[in-house]
Amino acid sequence: MRQAGRCWWLFLSEILTRMGFAAMEVDQSLYIFCNGMDTIAIWIHVDDGVVASNSPSAVADFKRQLCAEVDIKWHDTICQIVGLEWAFGEGEVAIAQRRLTKSILKAYPRPIVKSNCPLPVLPTPGMTVEGETLEPTPFRSVIGSLAYLVSGSLPDLAFAVNYLARHSMAPTKTHWCILDHVVGYLLMTQHHQLVMRPGKVSLNLWSDTGWGGDLERSQTGFMLKLGDAPILWSSKWQGVVALSTCAAEYVALLDSTQHLVQAISQLECLTQFFDKTIFCDNQAAVRVLIDNLLRKHMRYLGRAFFFVNDAIPGYPVLVRGWVTVRVFGGVLSFGHHIDATTKYFVLEKTQL
């Protein structure tokens, strides 16, 4: 029984290979089929999948061949997959997780504090909160459910959930009060959703860090957007201690650029012409990124952290700097909003 999942994957992979599909090297769950101008992309998750194509006739032919091999349930539109609920409107697609959200709100064991901000005013994030340790199981249960929400459709809660998850082994009354605030924000925004609309195909990466806001390590926050729609985001501790704001921003660029390169590899299977842009709000980090001679000032980071310098020349990526943070990286790395107009500074060099 332990090998059942692997046996199913090998069986399905063999069928798709015979049909002319090829699994992507960077993502073995994504299969691509190309025949002239017809392209089919299939994403597989265990025994569920999503089929996308620019040719209805190619999809009909694929469906006929697949039905001859296995018994399948075919739906012309996506309603729900891996907990994500899809809604199709006029010229847009909306993604939400309302069922899980309602389940969290209904099962929450404490009074909910309604809030329009993900976090209350906190002391230094890295400050250890003293107090009696409470039973961790209910706390971890709520944090785990919130973490799944964050990974699917709630980037604005990424920092808050990541911060509380660090204390999930020994939560105190203070941590529970902060969690009340987070769940209250979820209550106020339960009808929000991610909306995707057709437009120019482009990949925009927003990277930021909160250096000095923690006594141990800096916080990395990034968001990757396809056109105007966020498709990937993260907020987490950095894996190394940075000695300056420049180094902290550069480490954040390393973490985020790896995801950008993977997204480029996936998207290039479907279209060859799209813009790729990296936004960073630290001019010193941008200079290090585009000039290898400046890396000597951060030798202590190790060779692995200079992946971003080696990756940029291999892709036509435009690197831009931004001075102020409003929603994107600031929410993920600092945990608060800054109402300001975004301004850009001129770069010394652009690698094309």
mmCIF file of C-alpha atoms in Angstrom:
data_model
loop_
_atom_site.group_PDB
_atom_site.id
_atom_site.type_symbol
_atom_site.label_atom_id
_atom_site.label_comp_id
_atom_site.label_asym_id
_atom_site.label_seq_id
_atom_site.Cartn_x
_atom_site.Cartn_y
_atom_site.Cartn_z
ATOM 1 C CA MET A 1 0.000 0.000 0.000
ATOM 2 C CA ARG A 2 2.917 2.338 0.608
ATOM 3 C CA GLN A 3 3.790 2.169 -3.089
ATOM 4 C CA ALA A 4 0.218 2.725 -4.311
ATOM 5 C CA GLY A 5 0.752 6.405 -5.040
ATOM 6 C CA ARG A 6 3.972 5.767 -6.913
ATOM 7 C CA CYS A 7 2.411 2.942 -8.946
ATOM 8 C CA TRP A 8 -0.477 5.203 -9.959
ATOM 9 C CA TRP A 9 1.923 7.963 -10.988
ATOM 10 C CA LEU A 10 3.996 5.559 -13.106
ATOM 11 C CA PHE A 11 0.834 4.187 -14.727
ATOM 12 C CA LEU A 12 -0.532 7.635 -15.591
ATOM 13 C CA SER A 13 2.865 8.912 -16.750
ATOM 14 C CA GLU A 14 3.167 5.994 -19.162
ATOM 15 C CA ILE A 15 -0.270 6.751 -20.644
ATOM 16 C CA LEU A 16 0.479 10.456 -21.083
ATOM 17 C CA THR A 17 3.886 9.704 -22.592
ATOM 18 C CA ARG A 18 2.290 7.460 -25.210
ATOM 19 C CA MET A 19 -0.054 10.310 -26.093
ATOM 20 C CA GLY A 20 2.907 12.596 -26.752
ATOM 21 C CA PHE A 21 3.032 14.503 -23.464
ATOM 22 C CA ALA A 22 6.302 15.354 -21.749
ATOM 23 C CA ALA A 23 6.739 16.080 -18.047
ATOM 24 C CA MET A 24 8.547 19.310 -17.213
ATOM 25 C CA GLU A 25 11.938 18.967 -15.573
ATOM 26 C CA VAL A 26 11.190 21.676 -13.002
ATOM 27 C CA ASP A 27 7.725 20.303 -12.163
ATOM 28 C CA GLN A 28 7.008 16.627 -12.738
ATOM 29 C CA SER A 29 3.285 17.175 -12.128
ATOM 30 C CA LEU A 30 2.991 19.422 -15.215
ATOM 31 C CA TYR A 31 2.731 17.750 -18.634
ATOM 32 C CA ILE A 32 2.957 19.612 -21.946
ATOM 33 C CA PHE A 33 1.809 18.493 -25.410
ATOM 34 C CA CYS A 34 2.616 20.495 -28.557
ATOM 35 C CA ASN A 35 1.465 19.713 -32.086
ATOM 36 C CA GLY A 36 1.975 22.602 -34.464
ATOM 37 C CA MET A 37 -0.024 25.530 -33.084
ATOM 38 C CA ASP A 38 -1.985 23.310 -30.667
ATOM 39 C CA THR A 39 -0.766 23.179 -27.071
ATOM 40 C CA ILE A 40 -2.194 21.270 -24.114
ATOM 41 C CA ALA A 41 -1.001 21.667 -20.530
ATOM 42 C CA ILE A 42 -2.070 19.217 -17.820
ATOM 43 C CA TRP A 43 -1.434 19.667 -14.123
ATOM 44 C CA ILE A 44 -1.834 16.481 -12.069
ATOM 45 C CA HIS A 45 -2.438 16.244 -8.317
ATOM 46 C CA VAL A 46 -2.770 12.576 -7.306
ATOM 47 C CA ASP A 47 -5.985 11.583 -9.138
ATOM 48 C CA ASP A 48 -7.209 15.119 -9.898
ATOM 49 C CA GLY A 49 -6.060 17.300 -12.745
ATOM 50 C CA VAL A 50 -6.570 20.498 -14.713
ATOM 51 C CA VAL A 51 -6.412 20.644 -18.512
ATOM 52 C CA ALA A 52 -5.717 23.912 -20.352
ATOM 53 C CA SER A 53 -5.381 24.361 -24.102
ATOM 54 C CA ASN A 54 -5.684 26.873 -26.925
ATOM 55 C CA SER A 55 -7.486 24.307 -29.093
ATOM 56 C CA PRO A 56 -10.918 22.841 -28.171
ATOM 57 C CA SER A 57 -10.490 20.140 -30.816
ATOM 58 C CA ALA A 58 -7.175 19.047 -29.297
ATOM 59 C CA VAL A 59 -8.827 18.801 -25.860
ATOM 60 C CA ALA A 60 -11.686 16.725 -27.297
ATOM 61 C CA ASP A 61 -9.207 14.353 -28.923
ATOM 62 C CA PHE A 62 -7.218 14.064 -25.680
ATOM 63 C CA LYS A 63 -10.400 13.335 -23.714
ATOM 64 C CA ARG A 64 -11.365 10.584 -26.150
ATOM 65 C CA GLN A 65 -7.936 8.914 -25.903
ATOM 66 C CA LEU A 66 -7.800 9.167 -22.115
ATOM 67 C CA CYS A 67 -11.299 7.698 -21.693
ATOM 68 C CA ALA A 68 -10.130 4.697 -23.705
ATOM 69 C CA GLU A 69 -7.367 4.071 -21.139
ATOM 70 C CA VAL A 70 -8.968 4.863 -17.749
ATOM 71 C CA ASP A 71 -12.364 5.730 -16.275
ATOM 72 C CA ILE A 72 -12.525 9.460 -15.624
ATOM 73 C CA LYS A 73 -14.982 12.102 -14.438
ATOM 74 C CA TRP A 74 -14.734 15.067 -16.768
ATOM 75 C CA HIS A 75 -15.976 18.566 -15.930
ATOM 76 C CA ASP A 76 -15.942 21.346 -18.501
ATOM 77 C CA THR A 77 -15.213 23.974 -15.821
ATOM 78 C CA ILE A 78 -13.259 23.912 -12.571
ATOM 79 C CA CYS A 79 -15.324 24.256 -9.413
ATOM 80 C CA GLN A 80 -12.856 23.131 -6.763
ATOM 81 C CA ILE A 81 -9.452 21.476 -6.643
ATOM 82 C CA VAL A 82 -6.977 21.043 -3.739
ATOM 83 C CA GLY A 83 -9.238 23.204 -1.581
ATOM 84 C CA LEU A 84 -9.294 26.159 -3.979
ATOM 85 C CA GLU A 85 -12.731 27.274 -5.138
ATOM 86 C CA TRP A 86 -12.895 28.683 -8.675
ATOM 87 C CA ALA A 87 -15.562 31.057 -9.989
ATOM 88 C CA PHE A 88 -15.706 32.152 -13.627
ATOM 89 C CA GLY A 89 -17.210 35.527 -14.512
ATOM 90 C CA GLU A 90 -17.213 37.757 -17.552
ATOM 91 C CA GLY A 91 -13.567 38.044 -18.497
ATOM 92 C CA GLU A 92 -12.198 37.025 -15.095
ATOM 93 C CA VAL A 93 -11.486 34.083 -12.816
ATOM 94 C CA ALA A 94 -11.819 34.351 -9.027
ATOM 95 C CA ILE A 95 -10.098 32.038 -6.532
ATOM 96 C CA ALA A 96 -11.098 31.726 -2.871
ATOM 97 C CA GLN A 97 -11.227 29.242 0.039
ATOM 98 C CA ARG A 98 -14.548 30.143 1.626
ATOM 99 C CA ARG A 99 -15.373 26.647 2.859
ATOM 100 C CA LEU A 100 -12.158 26.386 4.856
ATOM 101 C CA THR A 101 -12.532 29.980 6.048
ATOM 102 C CA LYS A 102 -16.020 29.317 7.420
ATOM 103 C CA SER A 103 -14.770 26.134 9.073
ATOM 104 C CA ILE A 104 -11.979 28.029 10.869
ATOM 105 C CA LEU A 105 -14.314 30.792 12.041
ATOM 106 C CA LYS A 106 -16.936 28.316 13.257
ATOM 107 C CA ALA A 107 -14.497 26.110 15.165
ATOM 108 C CA TYR A 108 -12.395 28.903 16.710
ATOM 109 C CA PRO A 109 -12.464 28.273 20.484
ATOM 110 C CA ARG A 110 -12.203 31.907 21.652
ATOM 111 C CA PRO A 111 -14.052 35.207 21.143
ATOM 112 C CA ILE A 112 -13.062 36.809 17.841
ATOM 113 C CA VAL A 113 -11.746 40.377 17.833
ATOM 114 C CA LYS A 114 -12.861 42.091 14.626
ATOM 115 C CA SER A 115 -10.019 43.904 12.916
ATOM 116 C CA ASN A 116 -9.224 45.608 9.614
ATOM 117 C CA CYS A 117 -5.478 44.937 9.980
ATOM 118 C CA PRO A 118 -3.796 41.494 10.097
ATOM 119 C CA LEU A 119 -1.792 42.254 13.259
ATOM 120 C CA PRO A 120 -2.205 44.521 16.285
ATOM 121 C CA VAL A 121 0.561 46.931 17.257
ATOM 122 C CA LEU A 122 3.369 44.636 18.369
ATOM 123 C CA PRO A 123 6.613 45.088 20.264
ATOM 124 C CA THR A 124 9.792 44.038 18.511
ATOM 125 C CA PRO A 125 8.778 40.875 16.565
ATOM 126 C CA GLY A 126 11.778 38.948 17.826
ATOM 127 C CA MET A 127 11.066 39.770 21.465
ATOM 128 C CA THR A 128 10.342 36.699 23.570
ATOM 129 C CA VAL A 129 6.913 36.953 25.186
ATOM 130 C CA GLU A 130 7.068 35.897 28.820
ATOM 131 C CA GLY A 131 4.151 34.165 30.462
ATOM 132 C CA GLU A 132 2.599 30.847 31.313
ATOM 133 C CA THR A 133 2.715 28.327 28.475
ATOM 134 C CA LEU A 134 -0.729 27.106 27.446
ATOM 135 C CA GLU A 135 -1.828 23.872 25.767
ATOM 136 C CA PRO A 136 -0.256 24.027 22.278
ATOM 137 C CA THR A 137 -2.556 21.601 20.415
ATOM 138 C CA PRO A 138 -5.530 23.972 19.813
ATOM 139 C CA PHE A 139 -3.123 26.769 18.899
ATOM 140 C CA ARG A 140 -1.270 24.592 16.378
ATOM 141 C CA SER A 141 -4.560 23.396 14.901
ATOM 142 C CA VAL A 142 -5.675 26.949 14.093
ATOM 143 C CA ILE A 143 -2.225 27.952 12.817
ATOM 144 C CA GLY A 144 -2.100 24.916 10.522
ATOM 145 C CA SER A 145 -5.469 25.764 8.987
ATOM 146 C CA LEU A 146 -4.462 29.405 8.547
ATOM 147 C CA ALA A 147 -1.192 28.339 6.919
ATOM 148 C CA TYR A 148 -3.145 26.414 4.275
ATOM 149 C CA LEU A 149 -5.295 29.493 3.657
ATOM 150 C CA VAL A 150 -2.173 31.627 3.283
ATOM 151 C CA SER A 151 -0.601 29.253 0.773
ATOM 152 C CA GLY A 152 -3.727 29.241 -1.373
ATOM 153 C CA SER A 153 -5.430 32.618 -1.430
ATOM 154 C CA LEU A 154 -4.449 34.925 1.466
ATOM 155 C CA PRO A 155 -1.045 36.572 0.945
ATOM 156 C CA ASP A 156 -1.984 39.406 3.321
ATOM 157 C CA LEU A 157 -1.865 36.999 6.284
ATOM 158 C CA ALA A 158 1.524 35.491 5.400
ATOM 159 C CA PHE A 159 3.575 37.526 7.868
ATOM 160 C CA ALA A 160 1.119 37.192 10.745
ATOM 161 C CA VAL A 161 0.758 33.412 10.431
ATOM 162 C CA ASN A 162 4.514 32.931 9.995
ATOM 163 C CA TYR A 163 5.178 35.017 13.107
ATOM 164 C CA LEU A 164 2.719 33.049 15.251
ATOM 165 C CA ALA A 165 3.904 29.699 13.873
ATOM 166 C CA ARG A 166 7.318 30.294 15.479
ATOM 167 C CA HIS A 167 5.646 30.135 18.903
ATOM 168 C CA SER A 168 3.337 27.198 18.208
ATOM 169 C CA MET A 169 5.321 24.861 20.473
ATOM 170 C CA ALA A 170 4.818 27.017 23.568
ATOM 171 C CA PRO A 171 2.076 29.623 23.040
ATOM 172 C CA THR A 172 1.236 32.066 25.807
ATOM 173 C CA LYS A 173 -1.833 34.188 26.524
ATOM 174 C CA THR A 174 -0.261 37.013 24.503
ATOM 175 C CA HIS A 175 0.075 34.783 21.443
ATOM 176 C CA TRP A 176 -3.564 33.752 21.760
ATOM 177 C CA CYS A 177 -4.589 37.437 21.892
ATOM 178 C CA ILE A 178 -2.635 38.077 18.691
ATOM 179 C CA LEU A 179 -4.288 35.041 17.119
ATOM 180 C CA ASP A 180 -7.699 36.466 18.102
ATOM 181 C CA HIS A 181 -6.754 39.554 16.120
ATOM 182 C CA VAL A 182 -5.657 37.516 13.083
ATOM 183 C CA VAL A 183 -8.864 35.478 13.043
ATOM 184 C CA GLY A 184 -10.835 38.715 13.422
ATOM 185 C CA TYR A 185 -9.160 40.055 10.290
ATOM 186 C CA LEU A 186 -10.093 36.817 8.541
ATOM 187 C CA LEU A 187 -13.713 37.362 9.614
ATOM 188 C CA MET A 188 -13.741 40.891 8.170
ATOM 189 C CA THR A 189 -12.187 39.791 4.856
ATOM 190 C CA GLN A 190 -13.833 36.384 4.411
ATOM 191 C CA HIS A 191 -15.503 37.476 1.168
ATOM 192 C CA HIS A 192 -12.263 38.671 -0.431
ATOM 193 C CA GLN A 193 -10.836 36.662 -3.318
ATOM 194 C CA LEU A 194 -7.995 36.623 -5.823
ATOM 195 C CA VAL A 195 -9.143 37.771 -9.257
ATOM 196 C CA MET A 196 -7.333 37.066 -12.522
ATOM 197 C CA ARG A 197 -8.140 38.926 -15.717
ATOM 198 C CA PRO A 198 -6.745 38.526 -19.239
ATOM 199 C CA GLY A 199 -4.034 40.974 -20.210
ATOM 200 C CA LYS A 200 -0.414 41.281 -21.164
ATOM 201 C CA VAL A 201 1.610 38.239 -20.098
ATOM 202 C CA SER A 202 4.387 39.344 -17.748
ATOM 203 C CA LEU A 203 6.113 38.122 -14.601
ATOM 204 C CA ASN A 204 6.737 40.751 -11.907
ATOM 205 C CA LEU A 205 8.667 39.825 -8.767
ATOM 206 C CA TRP A 206 8.446 42.105 -5.712
ATOM 207 C CA SER A 207 11.109 41.393 -3.088
ATOM 208 C CA ASP A 208 11.576 42.993 0.325
ATOM 209 C CA THR A 209 13.029 42.295 3.741
ATOM 210 C CA GLY A 210 12.623 43.499 7.315
ATOM 211 C CA TRP A 211 16.205 43.980 8.525
ATOM 212 C CA GLY A 212 16.621 44.926 12.157
ATOM 213 C CA GLY A 213 13.031 44.124 13.031
ATOM 214 C CA ASP A 214 14.062 40.877 14.677
ATOM 215 C CA LEU A 215 16.768 40.128 17.210
ATOM 216 C CA GLU A 216 17.849 36.952 15.416
ATOM 217 C CA ARG A 217 17.372 36.989 11.636
ATOM 218 C CA SER A 218 15.741 39.197 9.053
ATOM 219 C CA GLN A 219 12.369 38.463 7.501
ATOM 220 C CA THR A 220 12.068 37.807 3.760
ATOM 221 C CA GLY A 221 8.877 38.686 1.929
ATOM 222 C CA PHE A 222 8.204 38.402 -1.785
ATOM 223 C CA MET A 223 5.313 38.252 -4.215
ATOM 224 C CA LEU A 224 5.330 36.978 -7.794
ATOM 225 C CA LYS A 225 2.595 38.291 -10.071
ATOM 226 C CA LEU A 226 1.485 37.026 -13.465
ATOM 227 C CA GLY A 227 0.189 40.181 -15.074
ATOM 228 C CA ASP A 228 -1.809 41.824 -12.284
ATOM 229 C CA ALA A 229 -2.632 38.590 -10.426
ATOM 230 C CA PRO A 230 -0.488 37.288 -7.534
ATOM 231 C CA ILE A 231 0.448 33.653 -8.107
ATOM 232 C CA LEU A 232 3.160 33.028 -5.499
ATOM 233 C CA TRP A 233 4.147 34.670 -2.215
ATOM 234 C CA SER A 234 6.088 33.908 0.925
ATOM 235 C CA SER A 235 7.082 35.386 4.273
ATOM 236 C CA LYS A 236 9.739 33.612 6.311
ATOM 237 C CA TRP A 237 12.907 33.952 8.329
ATOM 238 C CA GLN A 238 16.127 34.153 6.374
ATOM 239 C CA GLY A 239 18.515 31.231 6.651
ATOM 240 C CA VAL A 240 21.549 33.387 7.443
ATOM 241 C CA VAL A 241 22.322 36.381 9.653
ATOM 242 C CA ALA A 242 22.725 39.508 7.500
ATOM 243 C CA LEU A 243 25.111 42.224 8.684
ATOM 244 C CA SER A 244 23.516 45.078 6.741
ATOM 245 C CA THR A 245 20.309 46.122 5.032
ATOM 246 C CA CYS A 246 21.998 45.510 1.678
ATOM 247 C CA ALA A 247 22.888 41.931 2.612
ATOM 248 C CA ALA A 248 19.397 41.268 3.963
ATOM 249 C CA GLU A 249 17.789 42.576 0.764
ATOM 250 C CA TYR A 250 20.205 40.519 -1.322
ATOM 251 C CA VAL A 251 19.357 37.314 0.567
ATOM 252 C CA ALA A 252 15.670 38.073 -0.036
ATOM 253 C CA LEU A 253 16.448 38.438 -3.744
ATOM 254 C CA LEU A 254 18.099 35.016 -3.702
ATOM 255 C CA ASP A 255 15.052 33.319 -2.178
ATOM 256 C CA SER A 256 12.596 35.036 -4.494
ATOM 257 C CA THR A 257 14.612 34.772 -7.720
ATOM 258 C CA GLN A 258 14.750 30.983 -7.453
ATOM 259 C CA HIS A 259 10.949 30.915 -7.651
ATOM 260 C CA LEU A 260 11.027 33.414 -10.527
ATOM 261 C CA VAL A 261 13.397 31.205 -12.536
ATOM 262 C CA GLN A 262 11.147 28.188 -11.991
ATOM 263 C CA ALA A 263 8.083 30.186 -13.072
ATOM 264 C CA ILE A 264 9.922 31.356 -16.196
ATOM 265 C CA SER A 265 10.769 27.755 -17.102
ATOM 266 C CA GLN A 266 7.128 26.736 -16.702
ATOM 267 C CA LEU A 267 5.706 29.689 -18.618
ATOM 268 C CA GLU A 268 8.161 29.372 -21.513
ATOM 269 C CA CYS A 269 6.547 26.046 -22.396
ATOM 270 C CA LEU A 270 3.362 27.960 -23.221
ATOM 271 C CA THR A 271 4.632 31.276 -24.571
ATOM 272 C CA GLN A 272 8.082 32.567 -25.484
ATOM 273 C CA PHE A 273 7.454 36.299 -25.367
ATOM 274 C CA PHE A 274 6.749 37.902 -22.012
ATOM 275 C CA ASP A 275 8.382 40.519 -19.809
ATOM 276 C CA LYS A 276 10.184 39.600 -16.605
ATOM 277 C CA THR A 277 10.854 42.263 -13.973
ATOM 278 C CA ILE A 278 12.368 42.206 -10.483
ATOM 279 C CA PHE A 279 11.473 45.016 -8.060
ATOM 280 C CA CYS A 280 13.734 45.699 -5.066
ATOM 281 C CA ASP A 281 13.575 48.746 -2.777
ATOM 282 C CA ASN A 282 17.277 48.774 -1.855
ATOM 283 C CA GLN A 283 19.575 50.524 -4.320
ATOM 284 C CA ALA A 284 22.724 48.935 -2.879
ATOM 285 C CA ALA A 285 21.309 45.423 -3.338
ATOM 286 C CA VAL A 286 20.359 46.259 -6.931
ATOM 287 C CA ARG A 287 23.923 47.418 -7.630
ATOM 288 C CA VAL A 288 25.340 44.179 -6.219
ATOM 289 C CA LEU A 289 22.839 42.254 -8.313
ATOM 290 C CA ILE A 290 23.964 43.788 -11.610
ATOM 291 C CA ASP A 291 27.684 44.160 -10.816
ATOM 292 C CA ASN A 292 29.588 41.044 -9.737
ATOM 293 C CA LEU A 293 32.573 43.123 -8.577
ATOM 294 C CA LEU A 294 30.560 44.399 -5.620
ATOM 295 C CA ARG A 295 29.963 40.897 -4.253
ATOM 296 C CA LYS A 296 33.300 40.990 -2.403
ATOM 297 C CA HIS A 297 31.667 43.068 0.349
ATOM 298 C CA MET A 298 29.377 40.138 1.204
ATOM 299 C CA ARG A 299 31.722 37.172 0.918
ATOM 300 C CA TYR A 300 30.559 35.835 4.274
ATOM 301 C CA LEU A 301 27.214 34.889 2.694
ATOM 302 C CA GLY A 302 28.810 32.034 0.761
ATOM 303 C CA ARG A 303 28.704 31.084 -2.896
ATOM 304 C CA ALA A 304 25.158 29.708 -2.779
ATOM 305 C CA PHE A 305 23.745 33.171 -2.146
ATOM 306 C CA PHE A 306 25.107 34.541 -5.420
ATOM 307 C CA PHE A 307 22.732 32.377 -7.447
ATOM 308 C CA VAL A 308 20.773 35.484 -8.370
ATOM 309 C CA ASN A 309 23.818 37.108 -10.037
ATOM 310 C CA ASP A 310 24.378 33.983 -12.106
ATOM 311 C CA ALA A 311 20.688 33.629 -12.996
ATOM 312 C CA ILE A 312 20.057 37.149 -14.318
ATOM 313 C CA PRO A 313 22.363 36.892 -17.395
ATOM 314 C CA GLY A 314 20.607 33.687 -18.475
ATOM 315 C CA TYR A 315 17.192 35.324 -18.735
ATOM 316 C CA PRO A 316 16.040 38.641 -20.228
ATOM 317 C CA VAL A 317 15.098 40.010 -16.811
ATOM 318 C CA LEU A 318 14.639 43.723 -16.148
ATOM 319 C CA VAL A 319 15.666 44.792 -12.649
ATOM 320 C CA ARG A 320 13.954 47.832 -11.165
ATOM 321 C CA GLY A 321 14.229 49.548 -7.825
ATOM 322 C CA TRP A 322 11.354 50.914 -5.799
ATOM 323 C CA VAL A 323 11.639 53.315 -2.925
ATOM 324 C CA THR A 324 8.508 52.832 -0.839
ATOM 325 C CA VAL A 325 6.407 49.821 -0.001
ATOM 326 C CA ARG A 326 2.605 49.919 0.088
ATOM 327 C CA VAL A 327 1.075 46.452 -0.062
ATOM 328 C CA PHE A 328 3.300 43.937 -1.788
ATOM 329 C CA GLY A 329 6.561 43.203 0.040
ATOM 330 C CA GLY A 330 5.825 45.348 3.075
ATOM 331 C CA VAL A 331 2.939 43.226 4.270
ATOM 332 C CA LEU A 332 4.956 40.053 3.847
ATOM 333 C CA SER A 333 8.170 41.198 5.525
ATOM 334 C CA PHE A 334 7.193 43.886 8.043
ATOM 335 C CA GLY A 335 3.600 43.034 8.824
ATOM 336 C CA HIS A 336 2.164 46.532 8.376
ATOM 337 C CA HIS A 337 0.909 48.818 5.619
ATOM 338 C CA ILE A 338 2.666 51.986 4.478
ATOM 339 C CA ASP A 339 0.430 54.411 2.608
ATOM 340 C CA ALA A 340 2.771 56.038 0.132
ATOM 341 C CA THR A 341 3.139 56.468 -3.587
ATOM 342 C CA THR A 342 5.616 54.070 -5.130
ATOM 343 C CA LYS A 343 8.544 55.801 -6.826
ATOM 344 C CA TYR A 344 11.277 54.306 -8.965
ATOM 345 C CA PHE A 345 14.932 55.226 -9.207
ATOM 346 C CA VAL A 346 17.059 54.916 -12.342
ATOM 347 C CA LEU A 347 19.198 51.804 -12.670
ATOM 348 C CA GLU A 348 22.808 51.823 -13.684
ATOM 349 C CA LYS A 349 22.470 48.795 -15.955
ATOM 350 C CA THR A 350 19.843 46.492 -17.378
ATOM 351 C CA GLN A 351 20.672 42.952 -18.485
ATOM 352 C CA LEU A 352 18.746 42.039 -21.648
#
